[in-house]
PDB file of N, CA and C in Angstrom:
ATOM      1  N   MET Q  14       1.744  94.134 -47.596  1.00  0.00           N
ATOM      2  CA  MET Q  14       3.087  94.281 -47.049  1.00  0.00           C
ATOM      3  C   MET Q  14       3.075  94.070 -45.533  1.00  0.00           C
ATOM      4  N   GLN Q  15       2.069  94.640 -44.873  1.00  0.00           N
ATOM      5  CA  GLN Q  15       1.946  94.493 -43.420  1.00  0.00           C
ATOM      6  C   GLN Q  15       1.817  93.026 -43.029  1.00  0.00           C
ATOM      7  N   GLN Q  16       1.049  92.274 -43.821  1.00  0.00           N
ATOM      8  CA  GLN Q  16       0.851  90.857 -43.544  1.00  0.00           C
ATOM      9  C   GLN Q  16       2.184  90.090 -43.686  1.00  0.00           C
ATOM     10  N   LEU Q  17       2.962  90.450 -44.675  1.00  0.00           N
ATOM     11  CA  LEU Q  17       4.266  89.826 -44.878  1.00  0.00           C
ATOM     12  C   LEU Q  17       5.194  90.101 -43.695  1.00  0.00           C
ATOM     13  N   LEU Q  18       5.178  91.330 -43.200  1.00  0.00           N
ATOM     14  CA  LEU Q  18       6.002  91.677 -42.043  1.00  0.00           C
ATOM     15  C   LEU Q  18       5.549  90.924 -40.792  1.00  0.00           C
ATOM     16  N   GLN Q  19       4.240  90.791 -40.615  1.00  0.00           N
ATOM     17  CA  GLN Q  19       3.725  90.045 -39.469  1.00  0.00           C
ATOM     18  C   GLN Q  19       4.128  88.575 -39.562  1.00  0.00           C
ATOM     19  N   GLN Q  20       4.072  88.038 -40.763  1.00  0.00           N
ATOM     20  CA  GLN Q  20       4.463  86.647 -40.974  1.00  0.00           C
ATOM     21  C   GLN Q  20       5.951  86.463 -40.656  1.00  0.00           C
ATOM     22  N   ALA Q  21       6.775  87.397 -41.087  1.00  0.00           N
ATOM     23  CA  ALA Q  21       8.210  87.323 -40.812  1.00  0.00           C
ATOM     24  C   ALA Q  21       8.476  87.437 -39.317  1.00  0.00           C
ATOM     25  N   GLN Q  22       7.740  88.294 -38.649  1.00  0.00           N
ATOM     26  CA  GLN Q  22       7.893  88.466 -37.206  1.00  0.00           C
ATOM     27  C   GLN Q  22       7.522  87.180 -36.463  1.00  0.00           C
ATOM     28  N   LYS Q  23       6.445  86.544 -36.900  1.00  0.00           N
ATOM     29  CA  LYS Q  23       6.019  85.292 -36.280  1.00  0.00           C
ATOM     30  C   LYS Q  23       7.066  84.205 -36.503  1.00  0.00           C
ATOM     31  N   MET Q  24       7.615  84.162 -37.707  1.00  0.00           N
ATOM     32  CA  MET Q  24       8.641  83.153 -38.003  1.00  0.00           C
ATOM     33  C   MET Q  24       9.879  83.382 -37.146  1.00  0.00           C
ATOM     34  N   GLN Q  25      10.245  84.640 -36.925  1.00  0.00           N
ATOM     35  CA  GLN Q  25      11.389  84.950 -36.070  1.00  0.00           C
ATOM     36  C   GLN Q  25      11.109  84.512 -34.634  1.00  0.00           C
ATOM     37  N   GLN Q  26       9.894  84.724 -34.163  1.00  0.00           N
ATOM     38  CA  GLN Q  26       9.529  84.296 -32.815  1.00  0.00           C
ATOM     39  C   GLN Q  26       9.570  82.771 -32.711  1.00  0.00           C
ATOM     40  N   ASP Q  27       9.074  82.090 -33.733  1.00  0.00           N
ATOM     41  CA  ASP Q  27       9.113  80.626 -33.747  1.00  0.00           C
ATOM     42  C   ASP Q  27      10.554  80.131 -33.743  1.00  0.00           C
ATOM     43  N   LEU Q  28      11.415  80.793 -34.497  1.00  0.00           N
ATOM     44  CA  LEU Q  28      12.822  80.425 -34.556  1.00  0.00           C
ATOM     45  C   LEU Q  28      13.483  80.631 -33.191  1.00  0.00           C
ATOM     46  N   ALA Q  29      13.206  81.740 -32.540  1.00  0.00           N
ATOM     47  CA  ALA Q  29      13.775  82.006 -31.216  1.00  0.00           C
ATOM     48  C   ALA Q  29      13.298  80.967 -30.212  1.00  0.00           C
ATOM     49  N   ARG Q  30      12.040  80.590 -30.289  1.00  0.00           N
ATOM     50  CA  ARG Q  30      11.486  79.574 -29.391  1.00  0.00           C
ATOM     51  C   ARG Q  30      12.172  78.225 -29.636  1.00  0.00           C
ATOM     52  N   ALA Q  31      12.366  77.877 -30.897  1.00  0.00           N
ATOM     53  CA  ALA Q  31      13.028  76.616 -31.240  1.00  0.00           C
ATOM     54  C   ALA Q  31      14.475  76.609 -30.755  1.00  0.00           C
ATOM     55  N   GLN Q  32      15.156  77.750 -30.847  1.00  0.00           N
ATOM     56  CA  GLN Q  32      16.535  77.834 -30.371  1.00  0.00           C
ATOM     57  C   GLN Q  32      16.602  77.673 -28.855  1.00  0.00           C
ATOM     58  N   GLU Q  33      15.626  78.230 -28.145  1.00  0.00           N
ATOM     59  CA  GLU Q  33      15.567  78.057 -26.689  1.00  0.00           C
ATOM     60  C   GLU Q  33      15.335  76.588 -26.334  1.00  0.00           C
ATOM     61  N   GLU Q  34      14.460  75.931 -27.077  1.00  0.00           N
ATOM     62  CA  GLU Q  34      14.206  74.513 -26.844  1.00  0.00           C
ATOM     63  C   GLU Q  34      15.477  73.699 -27.079  1.00  0.00           C
ATOM     64  N   LEU Q  35      16.223  74.041 -28.117  1.00  0.00           N
ATOM     65  CA  LEU Q  35      17.468  73.337 -28.409  1.00  0.00           C
ATOM     66  C   LEU Q  35      18.464  73.486 -27.261  1.00  0.00           C
ATOM     67  N   ALA Q  36      18.565  74.689 -26.736  1.00  0.00           N
ATOM     68  CA  ALA Q  36      19.516  74.931 -25.653  1.00  0.00           C
ATOM     69  C   ALA Q  36      19.150  74.132 -24.408  1.00  0.00           C
ATOM     70  N   ALA Q  37      17.874  73.821 -24.236  1.00  0.00           N
ATOM     71  CA  ALA Q  37      17.418  73.085 -23.059  1.00  0.00           C
ATOM     72  C   ALA Q  37      17.396  71.569 -23.274  1.00  0.00           C
ATOM     73  N   THR Q  38      17.520  71.120 -24.517  1.00  0.00           N
ATOM     74  CA  THR Q  38      17.449  69.695 -24.825  1.00  0.00           C
ATOM     75  C   THR Q  38      18.843  69.088 -24.829  1.00  0.00           C
ATOM     76  N   GLU Q  39      18.976  67.942 -24.184  1.00  0.00           N
ATOM     77  CA  GLU Q  39      20.269  67.267 -24.152  1.00  0.00           C
ATOM     78  C   GLU Q  39      20.223  66.003 -24.993  1.00  0.00           C
ATOM     79  N   VAL Q  40      21.321  65.738 -25.706  1.00  0.00           N
ATOM     80  CA  VAL Q  40      21.459  64.523 -26.501  1.00  0.00           C
ATOM     81  C   VAL Q  40      22.792  63.867 -26.149  1.00  0.00           C
ATOM     82  N   ASP Q  41      22.840  62.554 -26.325  1.00  0.00           N
ATOM     83  CA  ASP Q  41      24.030  61.790 -25.970  1.00  0.00           C
ATOM     84  C   ASP Q  41      24.733  61.250 -27.202  1.00  0.00           C
ATOM     85  N   GLY Q  42      25.991  60.965 -27.020  1.00  0.00           N
ATOM     86  CA  GLY Q  42      26.795  60.235 -27.988  1.00  0.00           C
ATOM     87  C   GLY Q  42      27.690  59.300 -27.204  1.00  0.00           C
ATOM     88  N   GLN Q  43      28.054  58.196 -27.807  1.00  0.00           N
ATOM     89  CA  GLN Q  43      28.897  57.246 -27.096  1.00  0.00           C
ATOM     90  C   GLN Q  43      29.950  56.654 -28.005  1.00  0.00           C
ATOM     91  N   ALA Q  44      30.958  56.078 -27.369  1.00  0.00           N
ATOM     92  CA  ALA Q  44      32.040  55.426 -28.105  1.00  0.00           C
ATOM     93  C   ALA Q  44      32.520  54.242 -27.268  1.00  0.00           C
ATOM     94  N   GLY Q  45      33.196  53.320 -27.934  1.00  0.00           N
ATOM     95  CA  GLY Q  45      33.740  52.163 -27.242  1.00  0.00           C
ATOM     96  C   GLY Q  45      32.657  51.279 -26.659  1.00  0.00           C
ATOM     97  N   GLY Q  46      31.547  51.155 -27.380  1.00  0.00           N
ATOM     98  CA  GLY Q  46      30.462  50.312 -26.886  1.00  0.00           C
ATOM     99  C   GLY Q  46      29.840  50.855 -25.609  1.00  0.00           C
ATOM    100  N   GLY Q  47      29.883  52.155 -25.420  1.00  0.00           N
ATOM    101  CA  GLY Q  47      29.287  52.775 -24.245  1.00  0.00           C
ATOM    102  C   GLY Q  47      30.279  53.024 -23.117  1.00  0.00           C
ATOM    103  N   LEU Q  48      31.554  52.726 -23.335  1.00  0.00           N
ATOM    104  CA  LEU Q  48      32.553  52.984 -22.294  1.00  0.00           C
ATOM    105  C   LEU Q  48      32.706  54.478 -22.014  1.00  0.00           C
ATOM    106  N   VAL Q  49      32.494  55.289 -23.043  1.00  0.00           N
ATOM    107  CA  VAL Q  49      32.558  56.741 -22.896  1.00  0.00           C
ATOM    108  C   VAL Q  49      31.269  57.317 -23.471  1.00  0.00           C
ATOM    109  N   ARG Q  50      30.586  58.137 -22.654  1.00  0.00           N
ATOM    110  CA  ARG Q  50      29.344  58.789 -23.083  1.00  0.00           C
ATOM    111  C   ARG Q  50      29.471  60.288 -22.878  1.00  0.00           C
ATOM    112  N   ALA Q  51      29.123  61.025 -23.906  1.00  0.00           N
ATOM    113  CA  ALA Q  51      29.137  62.484 -23.834  1.00  0.00           C
ATOM    114  C   ALA Q  51      27.713  62.993 -23.992  1.00  0.00           C
ATOM    115  N   THR Q  52      27.403  64.046 -23.257  1.00  0.00           N
ATOM    116  CA  THR Q  52      26.099  64.682 -23.355  1.00  0.00           C
ATOM    117  C   THR Q  52      26.323  66.129 -23.767  1.00  0.00           C
ATOM    118  N   VAL Q  53      25.616  66.552 -24.808  1.00  0.00           N
ATOM    119  CA  VAL Q  53      25.653  67.945 -25.255  1.00  0.00           C
ATOM    120  C   VAL Q  53      24.228  68.462 -25.307  1.00  0.00           C
ATOM    121  N   ASN Q  54      24.082  69.781 -25.245  1.00  0.00           N
ATOM    122  CA  ASN Q  54      22.741  70.323 -25.461  1.00  0.00           C
ATOM    123  C   ASN Q  54      22.515  70.461 -26.963  1.00  0.00           C
ATOM    124  N   GLY Q  55      21.313  70.824 -27.333  1.00  0.00           N
ATOM    125  CA  GLY Q  55      20.963  70.913 -28.745  1.00  0.00           C
ATOM    126  C   GLY Q  55      21.767  71.941 -29.513  1.00  0.00           C
ATOM    127  N   SER Q  56      22.448  72.821 -28.797  1.00  0.00           N
ATOM    128  CA  SER Q  56      23.314  73.812 -29.441  1.00  0.00           C
ATOM    129  C   SER Q  56      24.740  73.311 -29.598  1.00  0.00           C
ATOM    130  N   GLY Q  57      25.021  72.094 -29.092  1.00  0.00           N
ATOM    131  CA  GLY Q  57      26.343  71.513 -29.232  1.00  0.00           C
ATOM    132  C   GLY Q  57      27.281  71.785 -28.067  1.00  0.00           C
ATOM    133  N   GLU Q  58      26.783  72.374 -26.983  1.00  0.00           N
ATOM    134  CA  GLU Q  58      27.611  72.667 -25.816  1.00  0.00           C
ATOM    135  C   GLU Q  58      27.760  71.407 -24.962  1.00  0.00           C
ATOM    136  N   LEU Q  59      28.992  71.029 -24.657  1.00  0.00           N
ATOM    137  CA  LEU Q  59      29.255  69.840 -23.851  1.00  0.00           C
ATOM    138  C   LEU Q  59      28.715  70.054 -22.444  1.00  0.00           C
ATOM    139  N   ARG Q  60      27.841  69.145 -22.001  1.00  0.00           N
ATOM    140  CA  ARG Q  60      27.199  69.273 -20.687  1.00  0.00           C
ATOM    141  C   ARG Q  60      27.633  68.183 -19.713  1.00  0.00           C
ATOM    142  N   GLY Q  61      28.126  67.054 -20.236  1.00  0.00           N
ATOM    143  CA  GLY Q  61      28.529  65.985 -19.342  1.00  0.00           C
ATOM    144  C   GLY Q  61      29.379  64.952 -20.059  1.00  0.00           C
ATOM    145  N   LEU Q  62      30.160  64.243 -19.276  1.00  0.00           N
ATOM    146  CA  LEU Q  62      31.041  63.213 -19.811  1.00  0.00           C
ATOM    147  C   LEU Q  62      31.134  62.110 -18.769  1.00  0.00           C
ATOM    148  N   VAL Q  63      30.814  60.881 -19.178  1.00  0.00           N
ATOM    149  CA  VAL Q  63      30.875  59.733 -18.277  1.00  0.00           C
ATOM    150  C   VAL Q  63      31.861  58.735 -18.864  1.00  0.00           C
ATOM    151  N   ILE Q  64      32.833  58.344 -18.037  1.00  0.00           N
ATOM    152  CA  ILE Q  64      33.862  57.401 -18.470  1.00  0.00           C
ATOM    153  C   ILE Q  64      33.780  56.175 -17.574  1.00  0.00           C
ATOM    154  N   ASP Q  65      33.505  55.039 -18.176  1.00  0.00           N
ATOM    155  CA  ASP Q  65      33.480  53.778 -17.441  1.00  0.00           C
ATOM    156  C   ASP Q  65      34.910  53.476 -16.979  1.00  0.00           C
ATOM    157  N   PRO Q  66      35.080  53.074 -15.731  1.00  0.00           N
ATOM    158  CA  PRO Q  66      36.430  52.769 -15.237  1.00  0.00           C
ATOM    159  C   PRO Q  66      37.178  51.733 -16.088  1.00  0.00           C
ATOM    160  N   LYS Q  67      36.446  50.872 -16.779  1.00  0.00           N
ATOM    161  CA  LYS Q  67      37.095  49.877 -17.640  1.00  0.00           C
ATOM    162  C   LYS Q  67      37.862  50.529 -18.789  1.00  0.00           C
ATOM    163  N   ALA Q  68      37.493  51.772 -19.130  1.00  0.00           N
ATOM    164  CA  ALA Q  68      38.145  52.464 -20.242  1.00  0.00           C
ATOM    165  C   ALA Q  68      39.453  53.130 -19.820  1.00  0.00           C
ATOM    166  N   VAL Q  69      39.705  53.161 -18.523  1.00  0.00           N
ATOM    167  CA  VAL Q  69      40.886  53.865 -18.017  1.00  0.00           C
ATOM    168  C   VAL Q  69      42.055  52.891 -17.852  1.00  0.00           C
ATOM    169  N   ASP Q  70      43.037  53.071 -18.704  1.00  0.00           N
ATOM    170  CA  ASP Q  70      44.269  52.288 -18.629  1.00  0.00           C
ATOM    171  C   ASP Q  70      45.423  53.290 -18.586  1.00  0.00           C
ATOM    172  N   PRO Q  71      46.074  53.429 -17.427  1.00  0.00           N
ATOM    173  CA  PRO Q  71      47.145  54.422 -17.311  1.00  0.00           C
ATOM    174  C   PRO Q  71      48.255  54.248 -18.344  1.00  0.00           C
ATOM    175  N   GLU Q  72      48.378  53.056 -18.880  1.00  0.00           N
ATOM    176  CA  GLU Q  72      49.426  52.793 -19.867  1.00  0.00           C
ATOM    177  C   GLU Q  72      48.988  53.152 -21.287  1.00  0.00           C
ATOM    178  N   ASP Q  73      47.683  53.429 -21.446  1.00  0.00           N
ATOM    179  CA  ASP Q  73      47.161  53.700 -22.799  1.00  0.00           C
ATOM    180  C   ASP Q  73      46.158  54.849 -22.755  1.00  0.00           C
ATOM    181  N   THR Q  74      46.664  56.031 -22.478  1.00  0.00           N
ATOM    182  CA  THR Q  74      45.776  57.197 -22.408  1.00  0.00           C
ATOM    183  C   THR Q  74      45.336  57.659 -23.796  1.00  0.00           C
ATOM    184  N   GLU Q  75      46.062  57.292 -24.828  1.00  0.00           N
ATOM    185  CA  GLU Q  75      45.693  57.705 -26.184  1.00  0.00           C
ATOM    186  C   GLU Q  75      44.346  57.106 -26.596  1.00  0.00           C
ATOM    187  N   THR Q  76      44.124  55.849 -26.257  1.00  0.00           N
ATOM    188  CA  THR Q  76      42.847  55.221 -26.605  1.00  0.00           C
ATOM    189  C   THR Q  76      41.705  55.911 -25.884  1.00  0.00           C
ATOM    190  N   LEU Q  77      41.901  56.225 -24.607  1.00  0.00           N
ATOM    191  CA  LEU Q  77      40.857  56.932 -23.856  1.00  0.00           C
ATOM    192  C   LEU Q  77      40.575  58.288 -24.492  1.00  0.00           C
ATOM    193  N   ALA Q  78      41.614  59.006 -24.866  1.00  0.00           N
ATOM    194  CA  ALA Q  78      41.427  60.305 -25.516  1.00  0.00           C
ATOM    195  C   ALA Q  78      40.642  60.144 -26.824  1.00  0.00           C
ATOM    196  N   ASP Q  79      40.973  59.111 -27.599  1.00  0.00           N
ATOM    197  CA  ASP Q  79      40.253  58.861 -28.850  1.00  0.00           C
ATOM    198  C   ASP Q  79      38.776  58.560 -28.586  1.00  0.00           C
ATOM    199  N   LEU Q  80      38.517  57.781 -27.544  1.00  0.00           N
ATOM    200  CA  LEU Q  80      37.123  57.458 -27.200  1.00  0.00           C
ATOM    201  C   LEU Q  80      36.351  58.707 -26.782  1.00  0.00           C
ATOM    202  N   ILE Q  81      37.000  59.581 -26.031  1.00  0.00           N
ATOM    203  CA  ILE Q  81      36.347  60.824 -25.606  1.00  0.00           C
ATOM    204  C   ILE Q  81      36.015  61.685 -26.819  1.00  0.00           C
ATOM    205  N   VAL Q  82      36.985  61.847 -27.701  1.00  0.00           N
ATOM    206  CA  VAL Q  82      36.758  62.647 -28.911  1.00  0.00           C
ATOM    207  C   VAL Q  82      35.615  62.050 -29.733  1.00  0.00           C
ATOM    208  N   ALA Q  83      35.618  60.737 -29.900  1.00  0.00           N
ATOM    209  CA  ALA Q  83      34.571  60.081 -30.692  1.00  0.00           C
ATOM    210  C   ALA Q  83      33.194  60.247 -30.046  1.00  0.00           C
ATOM    211  N   ALA Q  84      33.123  60.143 -28.729  1.00  0.00           N
ATOM    212  CA  ALA Q  84      31.834  60.306 -28.041  1.00  0.00           C
ATOM    213  C   ALA Q  84      31.308  61.726 -28.176  1.00  0.00           C
ATOM    214  N   VAL Q  85      32.190  62.705 -28.037  1.00  0.00           N
ATOM    215  CA  VAL Q  85      31.777  64.107 -28.181  1.00  0.00           C
ATOM    216  C   VAL Q  85      31.343  64.380 -29.615  1.00  0.00           C
ATOM    217  N   GLN Q  86      32.079  63.840 -30.589  1.00  0.00           N
ATOM    218  CA  GLN Q  86      31.679  64.029 -31.985  1.00  0.00           C
ATOM    219  C   GLN Q  86      30.321  63.392 -32.260  1.00  0.00           C
ATOM    220  N   ALA Q  87      30.083  62.197 -31.717  1.00  0.00           N
ATOM    221  CA  ALA Q  87      28.793  61.532 -31.913  1.00  0.00           C
ATOM    222  C   ALA Q  87      27.672  62.349 -31.287  1.00  0.00           C
ATOM    223  N   ALA Q  88      27.913  62.884 -30.104  1.00  0.00           N
ATOM    224  CA  ALA Q  88      26.895  63.711 -29.454  1.00  0.00           C
ATOM    225  C   ALA Q  88      26.623  64.968 -30.272  1.00  0.00           C
ATOM    226  N   ASN Q  89      27.679  65.583 -30.808  1.00  0.00           N
ATOM    227  CA  ASN Q  89      27.502  66.786 -31.628  1.00  0.00           C
ATOM    228  C   ASN Q  89      26.755  66.479 -32.923  1.00  0.00           C
ATOM    229  N   GLU Q  90      27.021  65.320 -33.510  1.00  0.00           N
ATOM    230  CA  GLU Q  90      26.271  64.920 -34.710  1.00  0.00           C
ATOM    231  C   GLU Q  90      24.788  64.770 -34.380  1.00  0.00           C
ATOM    232  N   ASN Q  91      24.492  64.193 -33.221  1.00  0.00           N
ATOM    233  CA  ASN Q  91      23.097  64.062 -32.803  1.00  0.00           C
ATOM    234  C   ASN Q  91      22.481  65.431 -32.548  1.00  0.00           C
ATOM    235  N   ALA Q  92      23.260  66.363 -31.999  1.00  0.00           N
ATOM    236  CA  ALA Q  92      22.770  67.717 -31.778  1.00  0.00           C
ATOM    237  C   ALA Q  92      22.487  68.416 -33.108  1.00  0.00           C
ATOM    238  N   GLN Q  93      23.360  68.211 -34.093  1.00  0.00           N
ATOM    239  CA  GLN Q  93      23.142  68.816 -35.413  1.00  0.00           C
ATOM    240  C   GLN Q  93      21.887  68.262 -36.071  1.00  0.00           C
ATOM    241  N   GLN Q  94      21.662  66.976 -35.899  1.00  0.00           N
ATOM    242  CA  GLN Q  94      20.448  66.370 -36.448  1.00  0.00           C
ATOM    243  C   GLN Q  94      19.219  66.974 -35.774  1.00  0.00           C
ATOM    244  N   LEU Q  95      19.291  67.159 -34.470  1.00  0.00           N
ATOM    245  CA  LEU Q  95      18.193  67.776 -33.736  1.00  0.00           C
ATOM    246  C   LEU Q  95      17.969  69.211 -34.219  1.00  0.00           C
ATOM    247  N   GLN Q  96      19.070  69.942 -34.456  1.00  0.00           N
ATOM    248  CA  GLN Q  96      18.957  71.302 -34.977  1.00  0.00           C
ATOM    249  C   GLN Q  96      18.243  71.319 -36.317  1.00  0.00           C
ATOM    250  N   GLN Q  97      18.592  70.394 -37.198  1.00  0.00           N
ATOM    251  CA  GLN Q  97      17.944  70.319 -38.510  1.00  0.00           C
ATOM    252  C   GLN Q  97      16.450  70.063 -38.366  1.00  0.00           C
ATOM    253  N   GLU Q  98      16.103  69.167 -37.448  1.00  0.00           N
ATOM    254  CA  GLU Q  98      14.696  68.842 -37.238  1.00  0.00           C
ATOM    255  C   GLU Q  98      13.921  70.042 -36.708  1.00  0.00           C
ATOM    256  N   LYS Q  99      14.526  70.778 -35.767  1.00  0.00           N
ATOM    257  CA  LYS Q  99      13.829  71.898 -35.126  1.00  0.00           C
ATOM    258  C   LYS Q  99      13.904  73.182 -35.938  1.00  0.00           C
ATOM    259  N   LEU Q 100      15.080  73.452 -36.509  1.00  0.00           N
ATOM    260  CA  LEU Q 100      15.301  74.747 -37.152  1.00  0.00           C
ATOM    261  C   LEU Q 100      15.196  74.699 -38.667  1.00  0.00           C
ATOM    262  N   GLY Q 101      15.383  73.530 -39.255  1.00  0.00           N
ATOM    263  CA  GLY Q 101      15.390  73.428 -40.709  1.00  0.00           C
ATOM    264  C   GLY Q 101      14.201  74.070 -41.382  1.00  0.00           C
ATOM    265  N   PRO Q 102      12.980  73.667 -41.030  1.00  0.00           N
ATOM    266  CA  PRO Q 102      11.816  74.259 -41.687  1.00  0.00           C
ATOM    267  C   PRO Q 102      11.693  75.761 -41.425  1.00  0.00           C
ATOM    268  N   LEU Q 103      12.071  76.202 -40.227  1.00  0.00           N
ATOM    269  CA  LEU Q 103      11.977  77.633 -39.915  1.00  0.00           C
ATOM    270  C   LEU Q 103      13.010  78.422 -40.700  1.00  0.00           C
ATOM    271  N   ALA Q 104      14.237  77.915 -40.746  1.00  0.00           N
ATOM    272  CA  ALA Q 104      15.301  78.622 -41.462  1.00  0.00           C
ATOM    273  C   ALA Q 104      14.997  78.702 -42.949  1.00  0.00           C
ATOM    274  N   GLN Q 105      14.421  77.631 -43.505  1.00  0.00           N
ATOM    275  CA  GLN Q 105      14.068  77.648 -44.917  1.00  0.00           C
ATOM    276  C   GLN Q 105      12.998  78.701 -45.187  1.00  0.00           C
ATOM    277  N   GLY Q 106      12.048  78.822 -44.272  1.00  0.00           N
ATOM    278  CA  GLY Q 106      10.989  79.808 -44.438  1.00  0.00           C
ATOM    279  C   GLY Q 106      11.491  81.229 -44.367  1.00  0.00           C
ATOM    280  N   LEU Q 107      12.547  81.466 -43.584  1.00  0.00           N
ATOM    281  CA  LEU Q 107      13.100  82.796 -43.432  1.00  0.00           C
ATOM    282  C   LEU Q 107      14.167  83.109 -44.483  1.00  0.00           C
ATOM    283  N   GLY Q 108      14.665  82.083 -45.134  1.00  0.00           N
ATOM    284  CA  GLY Q 108      15.805  82.238 -46.026  1.00  0.00           C
ATOM    285  C   GLY Q 108      15.633  83.234 -47.149  1.00  0.00           C
ATOM    286  N   GLY Q 109      14.449  83.408 -47.646  1.00  0.00           N
ATOM    287  CA  GLY Q 109      14.254  84.291 -48.784  1.00  0.00           C
ATOM    288  C   GLY Q 109      14.005  85.736 -48.416  1.00  0.00           C
ATOM    289  N   MET Q 110      14.068  86.067 -47.123  1.00  0.00           N
ATOM    290  CA  MET Q 110      13.733  87.402 -46.699  1.00  0.00           C
ATOM    291  C   MET Q 110      14.998  88.217 -46.496  1.00  0.00           C
ATOM    292  N   PRO Q 111      15.088  89.363 -47.164  1.00  0.00           N
ATOM    293  CA  PRO Q 111      16.273  90.184 -47.047  1.00  0.00           C
ATOM    294  C   PRO Q 111      16.449  90.711 -45.624  1.00  0.00           C
ATOM    295  N   GLY Q 112      17.707  90.842 -45.216  1.00  0.00           N
ATOM    296  CA  GLY Q 112      18.001  91.413 -43.909  1.00  0.00           C
ATOM    297  C   GLY Q 112      18.021  90.401 -42.788  1.00  0.00           C
ATOM    298  N   LEU Q 113      17.689  89.150 -43.068  1.00  0.00           N
ATOM    299  CA  LEU Q 113      17.729  88.120 -42.033  1.00  0.00           C
ATOM    300  C   LEU Q 113      18.971  87.270 -42.239  1.00  0.00           C
ATOM    301  N   PRO Q 114      19.564  86.782 -41.165  1.00  0.00           N
ATOM    302  CA  PRO Q 114      20.874  86.118 -41.263  1.00  0.00           C
ATOM    303  C   PRO Q 114      20.816  84.665 -41.720  1.00  0.00           C
ATOM    304  N   PHE Q 115      19.943  84.293 -42.605  1.00  0.00           N
ATOM    305  CA  PHE Q 115      19.869  82.902 -43.058  1.00  0.00           C
ATOM    306  C   PHE Q 115      20.113  82.805 -44.544  1.00  0.00           C
TER     307      PHE Q 115
END
């Protein structure tokens, strides 16, 4: 039983370390052939947004808004993929243990 608890404790530490790495890792997403680029951290928090001046048309702000939304969504999808890569194996290992939030 003690060995099982130690194993669970180690897995929790590994999970916490992986979550810290995710928070420090940035991933990008883009839309409009790179006219709009969004950067999020591995947790999905928006960290940056770059808009090429060519994408700015005062007469058509709807397209720019759509490009921004698409770039942020692409960046978030990349962040989710990164989360799966980093946390997937750890979360699966912890999943069968009662009292843990997975």
